[in-house]
Amino acid sequence: MCSPPIATSSTKQKPLPLGALCKAVAISGVTLLFFYIFLFDKSSVNYQLPSNLFKTLEESFPAATSPLRSSPPTNLRHIVFGIVGSMNTWKAKRPYIEVWWRSNVTRGYLFLDRAPTPEFLPWPSSSPPFRVNEDFTRLKGYPQVRKLVQVRIVRTILETFREGDKDVRWYVMADDDTVLLVDNLVEVLEKYDHEKYHYIGMNSECVKSNFDFSFNMAFGGAGYALSYPLMAAVATKLDGCIERYPYIWVSDFMLQSCLADLGVALTQEKGFHQIDLHGDISGLLSSHPESPFLSLHHLDTINPIFPSMNRSESINHLMKSAKVDHSRLLQQTICYHRPSNWSFSISWGYSAHIYETIIPRSILRRPLETFRPWVHNARAPLYMFNTRWPSNNPCEAPHVFFFESIYQNNTIEGRQIVTTTYSRASQRGLPPCSSSGNHSADFISKIQVQSLPAKRLEARGIDCCDIVYEPDINTAQVIYRACMDGEIIA
């Protein structure tokens, strides 16, 4: 803002008007600016903008109106699996792989520490084709490597890529004691742009495991997915990362460090299950998060997931329901029978619980802590999720039923109905819930659940259900249907 001229006693000339003075100052400033631009010596400037700056920016940030490239939907043939195994344990782990591997359909390789012994030859088509891991002793950082077996594991990424498979969008890496739900994997990976860098997986269930390594790391036992361009990029950098981080003694952490150096962060998918747990994990599987079930790891460190079977039989039994309706597998549905004050919690294809009182969904979605943490003396907080303590209170303890059988039939309208049957594991051994109006469920020995095939989890929404039973019949029927407005509130 221009200030008026200050008059003095010696000033005889009439002062310029205020507007004229401001105009003169402005003209002088503009003149000096042009003088500076055209006459200033450019050779004295230390930094100049590159002449192709705007062209570079245009190439880096294309116009928003440019058309997106379209490609057909991702299918199983777009995925290559890299499985880490060992000849010392292959005999015991083989059933876990063969339950999900599909001959002439799935693509991938089992990487072993040494060639198979004669008892495993000829190699069957029911298992992935095997490869023997490369000798990595030539690496510069080899003498400093703390855990040689972990370097072998992480380099399986590089060796899987070097197989040179064509038309690949995703690489999925896992261990030989991991069961994968490949159809659900396809549905999940289809959500992501395979032409961009993606590192998709999940951390551990236990706080200590994540604290020891990284909360931003995909645990490799659970499995993780790398998009093709990211796999190509990390394949050129991996040996350098091993030499840079020879003190890292866990392969998953080494990979995460390498990817972080490339500027890539983990995208979490809750359906990958590391299972850093011990004991009975039925409480966890009976309250699965609302996301597709993708994997199950550490099967040899937990109890069989069905109490009347061994581990291998249990996994084969679970896959019976997966083959019929993979999207719905382990998805929790909660509904109520108001006349009896009963709450039903169904983990489809796995278990069913009846509670003799009305319990809100917010509580039933927390897993019952039937399991123990990976480290027995770990301090609380133990888990990455909230749990419920098992209880001997008859109003809080469930009647537990496990998946028994599945069959399909058509209705008059030609719609396919899937019926799963769940049988009581054992008598609860508690008196009935004493709350007013509640009824005992001791006489129920089976639960039948009827549903339409889910097709895709994200498309089906939240299920509600109707419960049908007669007091003198030992089977309760649960019929899935769409929820009505306001019904999902307990």
Coordinates of C-alpha atoms in Angstrom, one line a residue, residues 66-480:
S66 CA -6.6 -41.7 -21.4
P67 CA -8.4 -45.1 -21.8
L68 CA -7.6 -47.9 -19.3
R69 CA -6.2 -51.1 -20.7
S70 CA -8.6 -53.9 -20.4
S71 CA -7.7 -57.6 -20.0
P72 CA -9.7 -60.8 -19.4
P73 CA -10.5 -61.7 -15.8
T74 CA -7.8 -63.5 -13.8
N75 CA -8.1 -67.2 -13.7
L76 CA -6.1 -70.1 -12.1
R77 CA -3.8 -70.4 -15.2
H78 CA -2.6 -66.9 -14.6
I79 CA -1.0 -67.9 -11.2
V80 CA 2.3 -69.7 -10.7
F81 CA 2.9 -71.3 -7.3
G82 CA 6.3 -71.6 -5.7
I83 CA 6.4 -74.1 -2.8
V84 CA 9.3 -74.5 -0.4
G85 CA 9.8 -78.1 0.8
S86 CA 12.4 -80.4 2.2
M87 CA 13.1 -84.1 1.4
N88 CA 13.4 -84.8 5.2
T89 CA 9.7 -83.9 5.7
W90 CA 8.2 -84.4 2.3
K91 CA 6.6 -87.7 3.2
A92 CA 4.6 -86.1 6.0
K93 CA 3.8 -82.9 4.2
R94 CA 2.8 -84.4 0.8
P95 CA -0.9 -84.9 1.7
Y96 CA -1.2 -81.1 2.6
I97 CA 0.0 -80.2 -1.0
E98 CA -1.9 -82.9 -2.9
V99 CA -5.3 -81.9 -1.3
W100 CA -5.3 -78.6 -3.3
W101 CA -2.9 -79.2 -6.2
R102 CA -4.7 -80.0 -9.5
S103 CA -2.8 -82.0 -12.1
N104 CA -2.6 -80.2 -15.5
V105 CA -4.5 -77.2 -14.1
T106 CA -2.4 -75.5 -11.4
R107 CA 1.1 -74.3 -12.4
G108 CA 4.1 -74.2 -10.2
Y109 CA 7.0 -76.0 -8.6
L110 CA 8.1 -77.7 -5.4
F111 CA 11.6 -76.6 -4.5
L112 CA 13.6 -79.1 -2.5
D113 CA 16.9 -79.0 -0.7
R114 CA 18.1 -82.1 -2.5
A115 CA 16.9 -84.5 -5.2
P116 CA 14.2 -87.0 -4.3
T117 CA 15.3 -90.4 -3.0
P118 CA 14.3 -93.5 -5.0
E119 CA 11.2 -94.2 -2.8
F120 CA 9.6 -91.1 -4.2
L121 CA 10.3 -91.8 -7.9
P122 CA 8.8 -91.8 -10.4
W123 CA 7.5 -88.4 -9.3
P124 CA 3.6 -88.4 -9.4
S125 CA 1.5 -85.8 -11.3
S126 CA -0.6 -85.4 -8.1
S127 CA 2.3 -83.4 -6.7
P128 CA 3.8 -80.2 -8.2
P129 CA 6.9 -80.9 -10.4
F130 CA 10.0 -80.7 -8.2
R131 CA 13.1 -78.6 -8.6
V132 CA 16.3 -78.6 -6.5
N133 CA 17.4 -75.3 -5.2
E134 CA 20.5 -73.7 -6.6
D135 CA 23.8 -73.5 -4.8
F136 CA 24.1 -70.0 -3.5
T137 CA 27.6 -70.2 -1.9
R138 CA 28.9 -68.0 -4.7
L139 CA 27.2 -65.0 -3.2
K140 CA 29.5 -62.3 -1.9
G141 CA 27.7 -62.2 1.4
Y142 CA 27.7 -66.0 1.8
P143 CA 30.3 -66.1 4.7
Q144 CA 28.2 -63.6 6.7
V145 CA 24.8 -65.3 6.2
R146 CA 23.4 -66.3 9.6
K147 CA 20.8 -68.9 8.5
L148 CA 21.6 -70.7 5.2
V149 CA 18.3 -72.4 5.0
Q150 CA 16.5 -69.1 5.1
V151 CA 18.6 -67.9 2.1
R152 CA 17.5 -71.0 0.3
I153 CA 13.9 -70.2 1.1
V154 CA 13.9 -66.6 0.0
R155 CA 15.9 -67.4 -3.2
T156 CA 13.0 -69.8 -4.2
I157 CA 11.3 -66.6 -5.3
L158 CA 14.1 -65.9 -7.8
E159 CA 14.3 -69.5 -8.9
T160 CA 10.5 -69.7 -9.5
F161 CA 10.7 -66.6 -11.7
R162 CA 13.6 -68.0 -13.7
E163 CA 11.4 -70.9 -14.8
G164 CA 10.1 -68.5 -17.4
D165 CA 6.4 -69.4 -17.4
K166 CA 4.3 -67.4 -19.9
D167 CA 1.1 -65.4 -19.4
V168 CA 1.7 -65.1 -15.6
R169 CA 0.0 -62.4 -13.6
W170 CA 0.7 -63.5 -10.1
Y171 CA 3.2 -65.6 -8.2
V172 CA 2.0 -67.2 -4.9
M173 CA 4.7 -68.4 -2.5
A174 CA 4.0 -70.8 0.4
D175 CA 5.4 -73.7 2.4
D176 CA 4.8 -77.4 2.0
D177 CA 2.7 -77.6 5.2
T178 CA 0.3 -75.0 3.9
V179 CA -3.2 -75.7 2.4
L180 CA -4.3 -73.2 -0.2
L181 CA -7.8 -72.4 -1.4
V182 CA -6.9 -71.7 -5.0
D183 CA -10.4 -70.7 -6.2
N184 CA -10.7 -68.1 -3.4
L185 CA -7.2 -66.9 -4.3
V186 CA -8.3 -66.3 -7.9
E187 CA -11.2 -64.2 -6.7
V188 CA -9.1 -62.1 -4.3
L189 CA -6.3 -61.5 -6.7
E190 CA -8.7 -60.5 -9.4
K191 CA -9.5 -57.3 -7.3
Y192 CA -6.0 -56.0 -7.9
D193 CA -4.3 -54.6 -11.0
H194 CA -1.7 -57.3 -11.9
E195 CA 0.2 -54.8 -14.0
K196 CA 1.2 -52.8 -10.9
Y197 CA 3.5 -53.6 -7.9
H198 CA 1.5 -55.6 -5.4
Y199 CA 2.7 -57.5 -2.3
I200 CA -0.3 -59.2 -0.8
G201 CA -0.4 -61.4 2.4
M202 CA -1.0 -61.2 6.1
N203 CA 1.0 -60.9 9.3
S204 CA 0.9 -63.4 12.2
E205 CA -1.9 -63.9 14.6
C206 CA 0.5 -63.4 17.5
V207 CA 1.7 -60.0 18.6
K208 CA 5.1 -61.3 19.6
S209 CA 5.8 -62.8 16.2
N210 CA 5.1 -59.5 14.5
F211 CA 7.0 -57.6 17.1
D212 CA 10.1 -59.8 16.6
F213 CA 10.1 -59.2 12.8
S214 CA 7.7 -56.7 11.4
F215 CA 4.0 -55.8 11.6
N216 CA 4.2 -54.9 7.9
M217 CA 5.5 -58.3 6.7
A218 CA 3.6 -61.1 5.0
F219 CA 4.4 -64.4 6.8
G220 CA 5.5 -66.8 4.2
G221 CA 4.0 -69.9 5.8
A222 CA 0.6 -68.5 5.3
G223 CA 1.5 -67.6 1.8
Y224 CA 1.7 -64.3 -0.1
A225 CA 1.2 -63.1 -3.7
L226 CA 3.6 -60.9 -5.8
S227 CA 2.3 -59.4 -9.0
Y228 CA 4.3 -60.2 -12.1
P229 CA 6.0 -56.8 -12.5
L230 CA 7.0 -56.8 -8.8
M231 CA 8.4 -60.3 -9.1
A232 CA 10.4 -59.3 -12.1
A233 CA 11.8 -56.3 -10.2
V234 CA 12.7 -58.2 -7.0
A235 CA 14.3 -61.0 -9.0
T236 CA 17.0 -58.6 -10.2
K237 CA 17.5 -57.2 -6.6
L238 CA 17.2 -60.3 -4.4
D239 CA 20.8 -61.5 -4.3
G240 CA 21.9 -57.9 -3.6
C241 CA 19.4 -57.7 -0.7
I242 CA 20.8 -61.0 0.7
E243 CA 24.3 -59.5 0.6
R244 CA 23.0 -56.2 2.1
Y245 CA 21.2 -58.0 4.9
P246 CA 23.2 -61.1 5.8
Y247 CA 22.3 -60.7 9.5
I248 CA 18.6 -61.2 8.8
W249 CA 17.8 -64.8 9.7
V250 CA 14.2 -65.1 8.6
S251 CA 13.4 -65.3 4.8
D252 CA 10.1 -63.4 5.1
F253 CA 11.7 -60.5 6.9
M254 CA 14.5 -60.4 4.3
L255 CA 11.9 -60.2 1.5
Q256 CA 10.0 -57.5 3.2
S257 CA 13.2 -55.5 3.7
C258 CA 14.0 -55.9 0.0
L259 CA 10.5 -54.8 -1.0
A260 CA 10.6 -51.8 1.3
D261 CA 13.8 -50.7 -0.4
L262 CA 11.8 -50.8 -3.6
G263 CA 9.1 -48.7 -2.1
V264 CA 6.5 -51.4 -1.9
A265 CA 4.3 -51.9 1.2
L266 CA 2.3 -54.9 2.3
T267 CA -1.4 -55.1 1.3
Q268 CA -3.2 -57.2 4.0
E269 CA -5.7 -60.0 3.1
K270 CA -7.1 -61.5 6.3
G271 CA -7.8 -64.9 4.6
F272 CA -4.1 -65.9 4.8
H273 CA -3.6 -67.8 8.1
Q274 CA 0.0 -68.2 9.4
I275 CA -1.4 -70.0 12.5
D276 CA 1.3 -69.1 14.9
L277 CA -0.8 -70.9 17.5
H278 CA -0.8 -74.2 19.4
G279 CA -3.6 -76.6 20.4
D280 CA -7.2 -76.4 19.4
I281 CA -7.9 -73.7 16.8
S282 CA -11.6 -74.5 16.4
G283 CA -12.4 -71.3 18.2
L284 CA -10.6 -69.3 15.6
L285 CA -12.0 -71.2 12.6
S286 CA -15.5 -70.9 14.0
S287 CA -15.3 -67.0 14.0
H288 CA -13.5 -66.4 10.7
P289 CA -13.2 -62.8 9.6
E290 CA -15.5 -61.6 6.7
S291 CA -13.0 -62.3 4.0
P292 CA -12.4 -65.3 1.8
F293 CA -10.5 -68.2 3.4
L294 CA -7.2 -68.5 1.5
S295 CA -4.7 -70.6 3.4
L296 CA -4.0 -72.6 6.6
H297 CA -0.4 -73.1 7.8
H298 CA 1.4 -74.9 10.6
L299 CA -0.9 -77.9 10.4
D300 CA 1.6 -80.1 12.3
T301 CA 1.8 -77.8 15.3
I302 CA -2.0 -77.7 16.1
N303 CA -4.6 -80.3 16.9
P304 CA -6.5 -81.9 14.0
I305 CA -9.2 -79.4 13.1
F306 CA -11.9 -82.1 13.4
P307 CA -11.6 -83.9 16.7
S308 CA -12.5 -87.4 15.5
M309 CA -9.9 -87.4 12.6
N310 CA -6.1 -87.1 12.1
R311 CA -4.6 -84.1 10.5
S312 CA -4.6 -85.3 6.9
E313 CA -8.2 -86.7 7.2
S314 CA -9.3 -83.4 8.7
I315 CA -8.0 -81.3 5.8
N316 CA -9.5 -83.7 3.2
H317 CA -12.8 -83.5 5.1
L318 CA -12.8 -79.6 5.1
M319 CA -12.1 -79.6 1.4
K320 CA -15.3 -81.6 0.7
S321 CA -17.3 -78.4 1.5
A322 CA -14.8 -76.2 -0.3
K323 CA -15.3 -78.2 -3.6
V324 CA -19.1 -77.5 -3.4
D325 CA -19.0 -73.8 -2.3
H326 CA -15.5 -72.4 -1.9
S327 CA -16.6 -68.8 -1.4
R328 CA -18.8 -69.6 1.6
L329 CA -16.2 -71.8 3.4
L330 CA -15.7 -70.8 7.0
Q331 CA -17.8 -67.7 6.6
Q332 CA -19.6 -67.0 9.9
T333 CA -23.4 -66.5 9.9
I334 CA -25.1 -65.5 13.2
C335 CA -28.9 -65.7 13.7
Y336 CA -31.4 -66.1 16.5
H337 CA -34.4 -68.2 17.4
R338 CA -36.4 -65.8 19.6
P339 CA -39.0 -68.3 21.0
S340 CA -36.2 -70.4 22.6
N341 CA -33.8 -67.5 23.3
W342 CA -31.1 -69.3 21.2
S343 CA -28.2 -67.8 19.3
F344 CA -26.8 -69.8 16.3
S345 CA -23.3 -69.2 15.0
I346 CA -22.5 -71.2 11.8
S347 CA -19.0 -71.4 10.3
W348 CA -20.1 -72.8 7.0
G349 CA -18.5 -76.1 6.1
Y350 CA -16.8 -76.4 9.5
S351 CA -18.8 -75.9 12.7
A352 CA -22.0 -74.8 14.3
H353 CA -22.6 -73.4 17.8
I354 CA -25.9 -73.0 19.8
Y355 CA -25.9 -70.6 22.8
E356 CA -28.9 -70.8 25.1
T357 CA -29.3 -67.1 25.3
I358 CA -29.3 -64.1 22.9
I359 CA -25.7 -62.9 22.5
P360 CA -25.0 -59.9 20.2
R361 CA -23.1 -60.4 17.0
S362 CA -20.3 -58.1 18.3
I363 CA -19.5 -60.7 20.9
L364 CA -20.0 -63.8 18.8
R365 CA -17.6 -62.5 16.1
R366 CA -14.7 -62.7 18.6
P367 CA -13.1 -66.1 18.5
L368 CA -13.3 -68.3 21.6
E369 CA -9.8 -68.7 22.9
T370 CA -9.5 -72.4 22.6
F371 CA -5.9 -72.1 21.4
R372 CA -2.6 -71.1 22.9
P373 CA 0.0 -68.6 21.6
W374 CA 3.1 -69.6 19.7
V375 CA 5.4 -68.6 22.6
H376 CA 4.1 -70.1 25.8
N377 CA 5.5 -67.4 28.1
A378 CA 4.6 -64.4 25.9
R379 CA 3.2 -61.3 27.6
A380 CA -0.2 -59.9 26.9
P381 CA -1.5 -58.6 24.5
L382 CA -1.1 -62.0 22.9
Y383 CA -3.1 -61.8 19.7
M384 CA -3.8 -59.4 16.9
F385 CA -7.6 -59.7 17.5
N386 CA -10.0 -59.7 20.4
T387 CA -11.0 -63.1 21.9
R388 CA -13.5 -64.5 24.3
W389 CA -12.5 -66.7 27.2
P390 CA -14.1 -70.2 27.3
S391 CA -16.7 -70.3 30.0
N392 CA -18.5 -72.8 32.2
N393 CA -21.4 -70.5 32.5
P394 CA -24.3 -72.4 30.8
C395 CA -25.5 -69.1 29.3
E396 CA -22.1 -68.4 27.7
A397 CA -20.8 -71.9 26.8
P398 CA -21.8 -73.1 23.3
H399 CA -23.2 -76.5 22.3
V400 CA -20.5 -77.4 19.6
F401 CA -21.2 -79.3 16.4
F402 CA -18.8 -80.1 13.6
F403 CA -19.3 -80.6 9.8
E404 CA -20.3 -84.1 9.0
S405 CA -21.6 -84.2 5.4
I406 CA -22.7 -82.2 2.4
Y407 CA -25.1 -82.8 -0.5
Q408 CA -26.8 -80.8 -3.3
N409 CA -30.3 -81.1 -4.6
N410 CA -32.7 -79.1 -6.9
T411 CA -35.9 -77.5 -5.8
I412 CA -39.1 -77.5 -8.0
E413 CA -37.9 -74.1 -9.4
G414 CA -34.7 -75.8 -10.5
R415 CA -32.5 -73.8 -8.0
Q416 CA -29.7 -75.8 -6.4
I417 CA -29.9 -76.1 -2.6
V418 CA -26.8 -77.1 -0.7
T419 CA -27.3 -78.9 2.6
T420 CA -24.5 -79.2 5.2
T421 CA -25.0 -81.3 8.3
Y422 CA -23.2 -80.7 11.6
S423 CA -23.0 -83.3 14.4
R424 CA -22.6 -82.7 18.1
A425 CA -19.0 -83.1 19.2
S426 CA -19.9 -84.2 22.7
Q427 CA -22.3 -83.4 25.5
R428 CA -21.7 -80.0 27.0
G429 CA -21.9 -81.3 30.6
L430 CA -23.6 -78.2 32.0
P431 CA -27.0 -77.5 33.3
P432 CA -29.4 -75.4 31.1
C433 CA -29.1 -71.6 31.1
S434 CA -31.3 -70.4 34.0
S435 CA -32.3 -67.1 32.4
S436 CA -36.0 -66.5 32.2
G437 CA -37.6 -68.0 29.1
N438 CA -34.5 -69.9 27.9
H439 CA -34.7 -73.5 26.8
S440 CA -32.1 -76.3 26.9
A441 CA -30.5 -77.4 23.6
D442 CA -29.2 -80.6 25.1
F443 CA -31.5 -82.8 23.0
I444 CA -30.2 -81.3 19.7
S445 CA -27.7 -83.8 18.1
K446 CA -27.6 -82.5 14.5
I447 CA -27.9 -79.2 12.7
Q448 CA -28.8 -79.0 9.0
V449 CA -28.0 -75.8 7.1
Q450 CA -29.5 -75.1 3.8
S451 CA -28.1 -72.4 1.5
L452 CA -27.8 -71.4 -2.1
P453 CA -24.3 -71.5 -3.5
A454 CA -22.5 -68.2 -2.7
K455 CA -20.7 -68.0 -6.0
R456 CA -18.7 -65.0 -4.9
L457 CA -18.3 -63.9 -1.3
E458 CA -18.4 -60.1 -1.9
A459 CA -21.6 -60.5 -4.0
R460 CA -23.7 -62.4 -1.5
G461 CA -23.8 -59.8 1.3
I462 CA -24.7 -60.7 4.9
D463 CA -26.8 -63.9 5.4
C464 CA -29.6 -64.2 7.9
C465 CA -31.5 -67.4 8.6
D466 CA -34.6 -69.0 9.9
I467 CA -34.4 -71.8 12.5
V468 CA -36.9 -74.6 12.3
Y469 CA -37.2 -77.5 14.9
E470 CA -39.7 -79.4 16.9
P471 CA -39.1 -80.1 20.6
D472 CA -39.4 -83.9 20.1
I473 CA -37.0 -84.0 17.1
N474 CA -33.2 -84.0 17.7
T475 CA -32.3 -82.1 14.5
A476 CA -32.5 -78.3 14.0
Q477 CA -32.8 -76.8 10.5
V478 CA -31.2 -73.5 9.6
I479 CA -32.3 -72.0 6.3
Y480 CA -30.1 -69.2 4.9

